[in-house]
């Protein structure tokens, strides 16, 4: 997420939702093309429970598609909404 935020600082920002019991940050990413206020938001959170590894892969796939697709419709929904992602909520088994 850090690399994406550095590569597109005008569209991507990182945030912290909170901390785990062990004190590790639960991080998220916001994608707002053009940094326009007033857009409707879409929120994704993954790995809420410890064995949901496939959800993390799905969320990161969606992020990648939104940011790299050449499909006009995908580019349009990327521009139209304010996207919020927390790919890993439960960091318990992830290092």
mmCIF file with all atom_site columns, C-alpha atoms in Angstrom:
data_model
loop_
_atom_site.group_PDB
_atom_site.id
_atom_site.type_symbol
_atom_site.label_atom_id
_atom_site.label_alt_id
_atom_site.label_comp_id
_atom_site.label_asym_id
_atom_site.label_entity_id
_atom_site.label_seq_id
_atom_site.pdbx_PDB_ins_code
_atom_site.Cartn_x
_atom_site.Cartn_y
_atom_site.Cartn_z
_atom_site.occupancy
_atom_site.B_iso_or_equiv
_atom_site.pdbx_formal_charge
_atom_site.auth_seq_id
_atom_site.auth_comp_id
_atom_site.auth_asym_id
_atom_site.auth_atom_id
_atom_site.pdbx_PDB_model_num
ATOM 1  C CA . UNK A 1 1  ? 0.000   0.000   0.000   1.00 0.00 ? 1  UNK A CA 1
ATOM 2  C CA . UNK A 1 2  ? 2.855   2.345   0.785   1.00 0.00 ? 2  UNK A CA 1
ATOM 3  C CA . UNK A 1 3  ? 4.276   1.978   -2.730  1.00 0.00 ? 3  UNK A CA 1
ATOM 4  C CA . UNK A 1 4  ? 0.907   2.765   -4.293  1.00 0.00 ? 4  UNK A CA 1
ATOM 5  C CA . UNK A 1 5  ? 0.453   5.839   -2.106  1.00 0.00 ? 5  UNK A CA 1
ATOM 6  C CA . UNK A 1 6  ? 3.911   7.104   -3.060  1.00 0.00 ? 6  UNK A CA 1
ATOM 7  C CA . UNK A 1 7  ? 3.291   6.437   -6.758  1.00 0.00 ? 7  UNK A CA 1
ATOM 8  C CA . UNK A 1 8  ? -0.056  8.296   -6.837  1.00 0.00 ? 8  UNK A CA 1
ATOM 9  C CA . UNK A 1 9  ? -0.116  10.747  -3.916  1.00 0.00 ? 9  UNK A CA 1
ATOM 10 C CA . UNK A 1 10 ? -2.784  12.883  -5.575  1.00 0.00 ? 10 UNK A CA 1
ATOM 11 C CA . UNK A 1 11 ? -5.241  9.942   -5.569  1.00 0.00 ? 11 UNK A CA 1
ATOM 12 C CA . UNK A 1 12 ? -4.173  7.562   -2.782  1.00 0.00 ? 12 UNK A CA 1
ATOM 13 C CA . UNK A 1 13 ? -3.786  8.124   0.943   1.00 0.00 ? 13 UNK A CA 1
ATOM 14 C CA . UNK A 1 14 ? -3.169  5.756   3.832   1.00 0.00 ? 14 UNK A CA 1
ATOM 15 C CA . UNK A 1 15 ? -4.867  5.765   7.209   1.00 0.00 ? 15 UNK A CA 1
ATOM 16 C CA . UNK A 1 16 ? -4.822  3.837   10.464  1.00 0.00 ? 16 UNK A CA 1
ATOM 17 C CA . UNK A 1 17 ? -8.071  2.341   11.747  1.00 0.00 ? 17 UNK A CA 1
ATOM 18 C CA . UNK A 1 18 ? -6.681  1.323   15.114  1.00 0.00 ? 18 UNK A CA 1
ATOM 19 C CA . UNK A 1 19 ? -4.296  -1.100  16.777  1.00 0.00 ? 19 UNK A CA 1
ATOM 20 C CA . UNK A 1 20 ? -4.405  -4.797  17.528  1.00 0.00 ? 20 UNK A CA 1
ATOM 21 C CA . UNK A 1 21 ? -4.130  -6.240  21.024  1.00 0.00 ? 21 UNK A CA 1
ATOM 22 C CA . UNK A 1 22 ? -0.390  -6.643  20.287  1.00 0.00 ? 22 UNK A CA 1
ATOM 23 C CA . UNK A 1 23 ? -0.141  -2.948  19.366  1.00 0.00 ? 23 UNK A CA 1
ATOM 24 C CA . UNK A 1 24 ? 0.232   -3.415  15.583  1.00 0.00 ? 24 UNK A CA 1
ATOM 25 C CA . UNK A 1 25 ? -1.410  -0.832  13.320  1.00 0.00 ? 25 UNK A CA 1
ATOM 26 C CA . UNK A 1 26 ? -4.474  -1.808  11.302  1.00 0.00 ? 26 UNK A CA 1
ATOM 27 C CA . UNK A 1 27 ? -3.886  0.152   8.093   1.00 0.00 ? 27 UNK A CA 1
ATOM 28 C CA . UNK A 1 28 ? -6.141  1.146   5.266   1.00 0.00 ? 28 UNK A CA 1
ATOM 29 C CA . UNK A 1 29 ? -5.984  2.865   1.922   1.00 0.00 ? 29 UNK A CA 1
ATOM 30 C CA . UNK A 1 30 ? -8.258  5.463   0.359   1.00 0.00 ? 30 UNK A CA 1
ATOM 31 C CA . UNK A 1 31 ? -8.447  5.965   -3.395  1.00 0.00 ? 31 UNK A CA 1
ATOM 32 C CA . UNK A 1 32 ? -10.124 9.184   -4.468  1.00 0.00 ? 32 UNK A CA 1
ATOM 33 C CA . UNK A 1 33 ? -9.210  10.151  -8.023  1.00 0.00 ? 33 UNK A CA 1
ATOM 34 C CA . UNK A 1 34 ? -8.941  13.916  -8.208  1.00 0.00 ? 34 UNK A CA 1
ATOM 35 C CA . UNK A 1 35 ? -9.407  14.128  -4.423  1.00 0.00 ? 35 UNK A CA 1
ATOM 36 C CA . UNK A 1 36 ? -12.972 15.353  -4.959  1.00 0.00 ? 36 UNK A CA 1
ATOM 37 C CA . UNK A 1 37 ? -15.270 15.753  -1.941  1.00 0.00 ? 37 UNK A CA 1
ATOM 38 C CA . UNK A 1 38 ? -18.904 14.660  -1.913  1.00 0.00 ? 38 UNK A CA 1
ATOM 39 C CA . UNK A 1 39 ? -18.516 11.390  -3.785  1.00 0.00 ? 39 UNK A CA 1
ATOM 40 C CA . UNK A 1 40 ? -20.376 8.304   -2.631  1.00 0.00 ? 40 UNK A CA 1
ATOM 41 C CA . UNK A 1 41 ? -18.061 5.888   -0.823  1.00 0.00 ? 41 UNK A CA 1
ATOM 42 C CA . UNK A 1 42 ? -17.434 2.181   -1.241  1.00 0.00 ? 42 UNK A CA 1
ATOM 43 C CA . UNK A 1 43 ? -15.796 0.420   1.710   1.00 0.00 ? 43 UNK A CA 1
ATOM 44 C CA . UNK A 1 44 ? -14.001 -2.962  1.692   1.00 0.00 ? 44 UNK A CA 1
ATOM 45 C CA . UNK A 1 45 ? -12.644 -4.742  4.737   1.00 0.00 ? 45 UNK A CA 1
ATOM 46 C CA . UNK A 1 46 ? -11.075 -8.184  4.632   1.00 0.00 ? 46 UNK A CA 1
ATOM 47 C CA . UNK A 1 47 ? -9.656  -10.818 6.950   1.00 0.00 ? 47 UNK A CA 1
ATOM 48 C CA . UNK A 1 48 ? -11.983 -9.955  9.789   1.00 0.00 ? 48 UNK A CA 1
ATOM 49 C CA . UNK A 1 49 ? -11.621 -13.544 10.999  1.00 0.00 ? 49 UNK A CA 1
ATOM 50 C CA . UNK A 1 50 ? -8.316  -15.401 11.160  1.00 0.00 ? 50 UNK A CA 1
ATOM 51 C CA . UNK A 1 51 ? -8.867  -17.884 8.298   1.00 0.00 ? 51 UNK A CA 1
ATOM 52 C CA . UNK A 1 52 ? -10.080 -15.524 5.576   1.00 0.00 ? 52 UNK A CA 1
ATOM 53 C CA . UNK A 1 53 ? -6.859  -15.365 3.546   1.00 0.00 ? 53 UNK A CA 1
ATOM 54 C CA . UNK A 1 54 ? -8.756  -15.530 0.233   1.00 0.00 ? 54 UNK A CA 1
ATOM 55 C CA . UNK A 1 55 ? -10.581 -12.297 1.101   1.00 0.00 ? 55 UNK A CA 1
ATOM 56 C CA . UNK A 1 56 ? -7.254  -10.453 1.302   1.00 0.00 ? 56 UNK A CA 1
ATOM 57 C CA . UNK A 1 57 ? -6.344  -11.725 -2.165  1.00 0.00 ? 57 UNK A CA 1
ATOM 58 C CA . UNK A 1 58 ? -9.717  -10.632 -3.521  1.00 0.00 ? 58 UNK A CA 1
ATOM 59 C CA . UNK A 1 59 ? -9.416  -7.157  -2.031  1.00 0.00 ? 59 UNK A CA 1
ATOM 60 C CA . UNK A 1 60 ? -5.897  -6.632  -3.357  1.00 0.00 ? 60 UNK A CA 1
ATOM 61 C CA . UNK A 1 61 ? -7.051  -7.903  -6.769  1.00 0.00 ? 61 UNK A CA 1
ATOM 62 C CA . UNK A 1 62 ? -9.840  -5.297  -6.791  1.00 0.00 ? 62 UNK A CA 1
ATOM 63 C CA . UNK A 1 63 ? -7.361  -2.546  -5.864  1.00 0.00 ? 63 UNK A CA 1
ATOM 64 C CA . UNK A 1 64 ? -5.031  -3.644  -8.649  1.00 0.00 ? 64 UNK A CA 1
ATOM 65 C CA . UNK A 1 65 ? -7.828  -3.786  -11.224 1.00 0.00 ? 65 UNK A CA 1
ATOM 66 C CA . UNK A 1 66 ? -9.109  -0.344  -10.283 1.00 0.00 ? 66 UNK A CA 1
ATOM 67 C CA . UNK A 1 67 ? -5.653  1.195   -10.590 1.00 0.00 ? 67 UNK A CA 1
ATOM 68 C CA . UNK A 1 68 ? -4.346  -0.616  -13.685 1.00 0.00 ? 68 UNK A CA 1
ATOM 69 C CA . UNK A 1 69 ? -7.321  -1.500  -15.866 1.00 0.00 ? 69 UNK A CA 1
ATOM 70 C CA . UNK A 1 70 ? -7.634  0.027   -19.326 1.00 0.00 ? 70 UNK A CA 1
ATOM 71 C CA . UNK A 1 71 ? -11.347 -0.809  -19.450 1.00 0.00 ? 71 UNK A CA 1
ATOM 72 C CA . UNK A 1 72 ? -13.385 2.398   -19.754 1.00 0.00 ? 72 UNK A CA 1
ATOM 73 C CA . UNK A 1 73 ? -16.087 1.163   -17.358 1.00 0.00 ? 73 UNK A CA 1
ATOM 74 C CA . UNK A 1 74 ? -13.569 0.274   -14.650 1.00 0.00 ? 74 UNK A CA 1
ATOM 75 C CA . UNK A 1 75 ? -11.844 3.643   -15.037 1.00 0.00 ? 75 UNK A CA 1
ATOM 76 C CA . UNK A 1 76 ? -15.222 5.355   -14.759 1.00 0.00 ? 76 UNK A CA 1
ATOM 77 C CA . UNK A 1 77 ? -16.221 3.645   -11.497 1.00 0.00 ? 77 UNK A CA 1
ATOM 78 C CA . UNK A 1 78 ? -12.762 4.375   -10.095 1.00 0.00 ? 78 UNK A CA 1
ATOM 79 C CA . UNK A 1 79 ? -13.288 8.073   -10.822 1.00 0.00 ? 79 UNK A CA 1
ATOM 80 C CA . UNK A 1 80 ? -16.911 8.152   -9.693  1.00 0.00 ? 80 UNK A CA 1
ATOM 81 C CA . UNK A 1 81 ? -16.564 6.792   -6.159  1.00 0.00 ? 81 UNK A CA 1
ATOM 82 C CA . UNK A 1 82 ? -14.447 7.337   -3.073  1.00 0.00 ? 82 UNK A CA 1
ATOM 83 C CA . UNK A 1 83 ? -12.863 3.915   -2.370  1.00 0.00 ? 83 UNK A CA 1
ATOM 84 C CA . UNK A 1 84 ? -11.847 2.811   1.132   1.00 0.00 ? 84 UNK A CA 1
ATOM 85 C CA . UNK A 1 85 ? -9.944  -0.442  1.748   1.00 0.00 ? 85 UNK A CA 1
ATOM 86 C CA . UNK A 1 86 ? -8.802  -2.205  4.911   1.00 0.00 ? 86 UNK A CA 1
ATOM 87 C CA . UNK A 1 87 ? -7.278  -5.368  3.424   1.00 0.00 ? 87 UNK A CA 1
ATOM 88 C CA . UNK A 1 88 ? -6.391  -7.021  6.755   1.00 0.00 ? 88 UNK A CA 1
ATOM 89 C CA . UNK A 1 89 ? -8.467  -6.255  9.849   1.00 0.00 ? 89 UNK A CA 1
ATOM 90 C CA . UNK A 1 90 ? -7.407  -9.246  11.946  1.00 0.00 ? 90 UNK A CA 1
ATOM 91 C CA . UNK A 1 91 ? -3.613  -9.301  11.967  1.00 0.00 ? 91 UNK A CA 1
ATOM 92 C CA . UNK A 1 92 ? -3.478  -12.150 14.480  1.00 0.00 ? 92 UNK A CA 1
ATOM 93 C CA . UNK A 1 93 ? -1.947  -14.815 12.209  1.00 0.00 ? 93 UNK A CA 1
ATOM 94 C CA . UNK A 1 94 ? -0.288  -12.532 9.674   1.00 0.00 ? 94 UNK A CA 1
ATOM 95 C CA . UNK A 1 95 ? 3.313   -11.423 10.048  1.00 0.00 ? 95 UNK A CA 1
#
